[in-house]
Amino acid sequence: MSADCLFCKIANKEIPAEIVYEDDLVISFRDINPQAPTHVLTVPKKHVTTPNDAEVEDQSLLGHMMLTGTKLAAELGIDESGYRLIMNCNKEGGQTVFHIHLHLMGGRQLTVLG
Ligand code: 5GP
Ligand code: ZN
């Protein structure tokens, strides 16, 4: 838990969110400003500020986030049509919340990255 971190507060249920999945390591919830018909964020319960701050000890956690994303894609019915899993880093990467999160986006034809 990091004080004043939005996603720590969502993980701790101090701020409400539309939760679609939770286990001991991660929580997944719908993005408040969806950029696609399906837009879900998967965040670790452990506070990691940016992808730059992930360490070797976080390797399985990062893998678990990816597999949570693919599992949710199947559950939400976009695995066959296709989707994107994205993790942004710092200003030029478009990161606006400084607690790492994996975007799952799908449900429409996505356009070129960038
Ligand atoms: P980033 O730009 O850091 O990669 O993604 C942050 C995402 O968090 C954005 O897509 C934004 O809409 C979402 N977001 C910001 N604040 C909240 C919130 O309070 N609740 C939820 N559910 N999503 C949020
Ligand atoms: Zn946090």
PDB file of C-alpha atoms and ligand atoms in Angstrom:
ATOM      1  CA  MET A   1       0.000   0.000   0.000  1.00  0.00           C
ATOM      2  CA  SER A   2       1.280   3.400  -0.949  1.00  0.00           C
ATOM      3  CA  ALA A   3      -0.392   6.406   0.648  1.00  0.00           C
ATOM      4  CA  ASP A   4      -2.550   8.419  -1.745  1.00  0.00           C
ATOM      5  CA  CYS A   5      -2.276   5.870  -4.528  1.00  0.00           C
ATOM      6  CA  LEU A   6      -5.569   5.567  -6.410  1.00  0.00           C
ATOM      7  CA  PHE A   7      -5.128   1.928  -7.414  1.00  0.00           C
ATOM      8  CA  CYS A   8      -3.968   0.880  -3.927  1.00  0.00           C
ATOM      9  CA  LYS A   9      -7.192   2.438  -2.654  1.00  0.00           C
ATOM     10  CA  ILE A  10      -9.274   0.536  -5.221  1.00  0.00           C
ATOM     11  CA  ALA A  11      -7.417  -2.696  -4.321  1.00  0.00           C
ATOM     12  CA  ASN A  12      -8.205  -2.029  -0.648  1.00  0.00           C
ATOM     13  CA  LYS A  13     -11.870  -1.257  -1.462  1.00  0.00           C
ATOM     14  CA  GLU A  14     -11.485   2.286  -0.128  1.00  0.00           C
ATOM     15  CA  ILE A  15     -12.647   3.599  -3.504  1.00  0.00           C
ATOM     16  CA  PRO A  16     -15.376   1.738  -5.406  1.00  0.00           C
ATOM     17  CA  ALA A  17     -14.820   0.167  -8.795  1.00  0.00           C
ATOM     18  CA  GLU A  18     -16.664  -2.308 -10.983  1.00  0.00           C
ATOM     19  CA  ILE A  19     -14.606  -5.340 -10.071  1.00  0.00           C
ATOM     20  CA  VAL A  20     -14.628  -8.221 -12.563  1.00  0.00           C
ATOM     21  CA  TYR A  21     -11.963 -10.453 -10.987  1.00  0.00           C
ATOM     22  CA  GLU A  22      -9.925 -10.688  -7.797  1.00  0.00           C
ATOM     23  CA  ASP A  23      -7.482 -13.100  -6.207  1.00  0.00           C
ATOM     24  CA  ASP A  24      -4.646 -12.885  -3.682  1.00  0.00           C
ATOM     25  CA  LEU A  25      -2.306 -11.129  -6.103  1.00  0.00           C
ATOM     26  CA  VAL A  26      -4.373  -8.960  -8.434  1.00  0.00           C
ATOM     27  CA  ILE A  27      -7.644  -7.139  -8.852  1.00  0.00           C
ATOM     28  CA  SER A  28      -9.334  -6.387 -12.190  1.00  0.00           C
ATOM     29  CA  PHE A  29     -11.941  -3.699 -12.716  1.00  0.00           C
ATOM     30  CA  ARG A  30     -13.561  -1.752 -15.531  1.00  0.00           C
ATOM     31  CA  ASP A  31     -11.848   1.422 -16.664  1.00  0.00           C
ATOM     32  CA  ILE A  32     -13.798   4.525 -15.607  1.00  0.00           C
ATOM     33  CA  ASN A  33     -13.263   6.080 -19.049  1.00  0.00           C
ATOM     34  CA  PRO A  34     -13.378   3.119 -21.428  1.00  0.00           C
ATOM     35  CA  GLN A  35     -11.608   3.488 -24.766  1.00  0.00           C
ATOM     36  CA  ALA A  36     -13.205   0.330 -26.171  1.00  0.00           C
ATOM     37  CA  PRO A  37     -16.420  -1.640 -25.510  1.00  0.00           C
ATOM     38  CA  THR A  38     -14.378  -3.903 -23.220  1.00  0.00           C
ATOM     39  CA  HIS A  39     -11.750  -2.009 -21.207  1.00  0.00           C
ATOM     40  CA  VAL A  40     -10.574  -3.650 -17.997  1.00  0.00           C
ATOM     41  CA  LEU A  41      -7.538  -2.844 -15.859  1.00  0.00           C
ATOM     42  CA  THR A  42      -5.651  -5.551 -13.966  1.00  0.00           C
ATOM     43  CA  VAL A  43      -3.502  -4.215 -11.129  1.00  0.00           C
ATOM     44  CA  PRO A  44      -1.259  -6.007  -8.643  1.00  0.00           C
ATOM     45  CA  LYS A  45      -2.256  -5.666  -5.003  1.00  0.00           C
ATOM     46  CA  LYS A  46       1.415  -4.915  -4.365  1.00  0.00           C
ATOM     47  CA  HIS A  47       2.258  -1.299  -5.160  1.00  0.00           C
ATOM     48  CA  VAL A  48       4.717  -1.054  -8.069  1.00  0.00           C
ATOM     49  CA  THR A  49       4.971   2.516  -9.327  1.00  0.00           C
ATOM     50  CA  THR A  50       5.980   2.030 -12.979  1.00  0.00           C
ATOM     51  CA  PRO A  51       7.149  -0.907 -15.113  1.00  0.00           C
ATOM     52  CA  ASN A  52      10.674   0.438 -14.482  1.00  0.00           C
ATOM     53  CA  ASP A  53      10.238  -0.427 -10.806  1.00  0.00           C
ATOM     54  CA  ALA A  54       9.383  -4.093 -11.380  1.00  0.00           C
ATOM     55  CA  GLU A  55      12.116  -6.401 -10.125  1.00  0.00           C
ATOM     56  CA  VAL A  56      13.078 -10.026 -10.695  1.00  0.00           C
ATOM     57  CA  GLU A  57      11.025 -10.970  -7.650  1.00  0.00           C
ATOM     58  CA  ASP A  58       7.965  -9.547  -9.462  1.00  0.00           C
ATOM     59  CA  GLN A  59       8.446 -11.828 -12.477  1.00  0.00           C
ATOM     60  CA  SER A  60       5.695 -14.292 -11.616  1.00  0.00           C
ATOM     61  CA  LEU A  61       3.384 -11.445 -10.598  1.00  0.00           C
ATOM     62  CA  LEU A  62       3.792  -9.839 -14.026  1.00  0.00           C
ATOM     63  CA  GLY A  63       3.142 -13.199 -15.683  1.00  0.00           C
ATOM     64  CA  HIS A  64       0.062 -13.639 -13.528  1.00  0.00           C
ATOM     65  CA  MET A  65      -1.217 -10.240 -14.675  1.00  0.00           C
ATOM     66  CA  MET A  66      -0.828 -11.306 -18.317  1.00  0.00           C
ATOM     67  CA  LEU A  67      -2.621 -14.606 -17.769  1.00  0.00           C
ATOM     68  CA  THR A  68      -5.369 -12.831 -15.839  1.00  0.00           C
ATOM     69  CA  GLY A  69      -5.821 -10.587 -18.873  1.00  0.00           C
ATOM     70  CA  THR A  70      -6.091 -13.528 -21.269  1.00  0.00           C
ATOM     71  CA  LYS A  71      -8.490 -15.350 -18.945  1.00  0.00           C
ATOM     72  CA  LEU A  72     -10.704 -12.273 -18.695  1.00  0.00           C
ATOM     73  CA  ALA A  73     -10.618 -11.867 -22.471  1.00  0.00           C
ATOM     74  CA  ALA A  74     -12.092 -15.353 -22.762  1.00  0.00           C
ATOM     75  CA  GLU A  75     -14.659 -14.763 -20.024  1.00  0.00           C
ATOM     76  CA  LEU A  76     -15.717 -11.467 -21.586  1.00  0.00           C
ATOM     77  CA  GLY A  77     -16.002 -13.073 -25.014  1.00  0.00           C
ATOM     78  CA  ILE A  78     -13.306 -11.224 -26.933  1.00  0.00           C
ATOM     79  CA  ASP A  79     -10.608 -13.910 -27.103  1.00  0.00           C
ATOM     80  CA  GLU A  80     -11.485 -15.067 -30.619  1.00  0.00           C
ATOM     81  CA  SER A  81     -12.263 -11.631 -32.090  1.00  0.00           C
ATOM     82  CA  GLY A  82      -9.055 -10.271 -30.547  1.00  0.00           C
ATOM     83  CA  TYR A  83      -7.862  -7.742 -28.033  1.00  0.00           C
ATOM     84  CA  ARG A  84      -4.871  -5.815 -26.760  1.00  0.00           C
ATOM     85  CA  LEU A  85      -2.962  -6.069 -23.479  1.00  0.00           C
ATOM     86  CA  ILE A  86      -1.004  -2.866 -22.791  1.00  0.00           C
ATOM     87  CA  MET A  87       1.087  -1.534 -19.924  1.00  0.00           C
ATOM     88  CA  ASN A  88       2.079   2.124 -20.193  1.00  0.00           C
ATOM     89  CA  CYS A  89       5.231   3.579 -18.627  1.00  0.00           C
ATOM     90  CA  ASN A  90       5.834   7.188 -17.591  1.00  0.00           C
ATOM     91  CA  LYS A  91       4.876  10.365 -19.443  1.00  0.00           C
ATOM     92  CA  GLU A  92       5.674   9.553 -23.046  1.00  0.00           C
ATOM     93  CA  GLY A  93       4.239   6.072 -22.640  1.00  0.00           C
ATOM     94  CA  GLY A  94       0.942   7.613 -21.565  1.00  0.00           C
ATOM     95  CA  GLN A  95       1.006   6.472 -17.931  1.00  0.00           C
ATOM     96  CA  THR A  96      -1.284   8.643 -15.825  1.00  0.00           C
ATOM     97  CA  VAL A  97      -1.784   6.443 -12.741  1.00  0.00           C
ATOM     98  CA  PHE A  98       1.483   5.537 -11.057  1.00  0.00           C
ATOM     99  CA  HIS A  99       0.664   2.023  -9.920  1.00  0.00           C
ATOM    100  CA  ILE A 100       1.262  -0.446 -12.729  1.00  0.00           C
ATOM    101  CA  HIS A 101      -1.783  -1.789 -14.529  1.00  0.00           C
ATOM    102  CA  LEU A 102      -2.452  -3.932 -17.559  1.00  0.00           C
ATOM    103  CA  HIS A 103      -5.123  -2.640 -19.926  1.00  0.00           C
ATOM    104  CA  LEU A 104      -7.340  -5.245 -21.594  1.00  0.00           C
ATOM    105  CA  MET A 105      -9.065  -3.598 -24.545  1.00  0.00           C
ATOM    106  CA  GLY A 106     -11.311  -5.142 -27.159  1.00  0.00           C
ATOM    107  CA  GLY A 107     -14.795  -5.404 -28.577  1.00  0.00           C
ATOM    108  CA  ARG A 108     -14.064  -3.296 -31.650  1.00  0.00           C
ATOM    109  CA  GLN A 109     -11.395  -3.083 -34.350  1.00  0.00           C
ATOM    110  CA  LEU A 110      -8.434  -1.408 -32.631  1.00  0.00           C
ATOM    111  CA  THR A 111      -6.291   0.970 -34.636  1.00  0.00           C
ATOM    112  CA  VAL A 112      -2.537   1.275 -35.007  1.00  0.00           C
ATOM    113  CA  LEU A 113      -0.627   1.882 -31.783  1.00  0.00           C
ATOM    114  CA  GLY A 114       0.977   5.232 -31.223  1.00  0.00           C
TER     115      GLY A 114
HETATM  116  P1  5GP B   1      -2.779   4.898 -17.878  1.00  0.00           P
HETATM  117  O1  5GP B   1      -3.054   6.119 -18.706  1.00  0.00           O
HETATM  118  O2  5GP B   1      -2.036   5.230 -16.594  1.00  0.00           O
HETATM  119  O3  5GP B   1      -2.125   3.757 -18.637  1.00  0.00           O
HETATM  120  O4  5GP B   1      -4.193   4.315 -17.472  1.00  0.00           O
HETATM  121  C1  5GP B   1      -4.902   4.762 -16.374  1.00  0.00           C
HETATM  122  C2  5GP B   1      -6.338   4.372 -16.597  1.00  0.00           C
HETATM  123  O5  5GP B   1      -7.015   4.449 -15.345  1.00  0.00           O
HETATM  124  C3  5GP B   1      -7.081   5.290 -17.550  1.00  0.00           C
HETATM  125  O6  5GP B   1      -7.562   4.519 -18.656  1.00  0.00           O
HETATM  126  C4  5GP B   1      -8.197   5.879 -16.716  1.00  0.00           C
HETATM  127  O7  5GP B   1      -9.412   6.041 -17.421  1.00  0.00           O
HETATM  128  C5  5GP B   1      -8.314   4.897 -15.578  1.00  0.00           C
HETATM  129  N1  5GP B   1      -8.764   5.475 -14.326  1.00  0.00           N
HETATM  130  C6  5GP B   1      -8.336   6.643 -13.761  1.00  0.00           C
HETATM  131  N2  5GP B   1      -8.953   6.857 -12.591  1.00  0.00           N
HETATM  132  C7  5GP B   1      -9.795   5.800 -12.412  1.00  0.00           C
HETATM  133  C8  5GP B   1     -10.727   5.466 -11.367  1.00  0.00           C
HETATM  134  O8  5GP B   1     -10.894   6.177 -10.359  1.00  0.00           O
HETATM  135  N3  5GP B   1     -11.433   4.319 -11.523  1.00  0.00           N
HETATM  136  C9  5GP B   1     -11.279   3.497 -12.612  1.00  0.00           C
HETATM  137  N4  5GP B   1     -12.023   2.392 -12.666  1.00  0.00           N
HETATM  138  N5  5GP B   1     -10.408   3.788 -13.603  1.00  0.00           N
HETATM  139  C10 5GP B   1      -9.682   4.927 -13.497  1.00  0.00           C
HETATM  140 ZN    ZN B   2      -0.487   1.769  -5.436  1.00  0.00          ZN
END
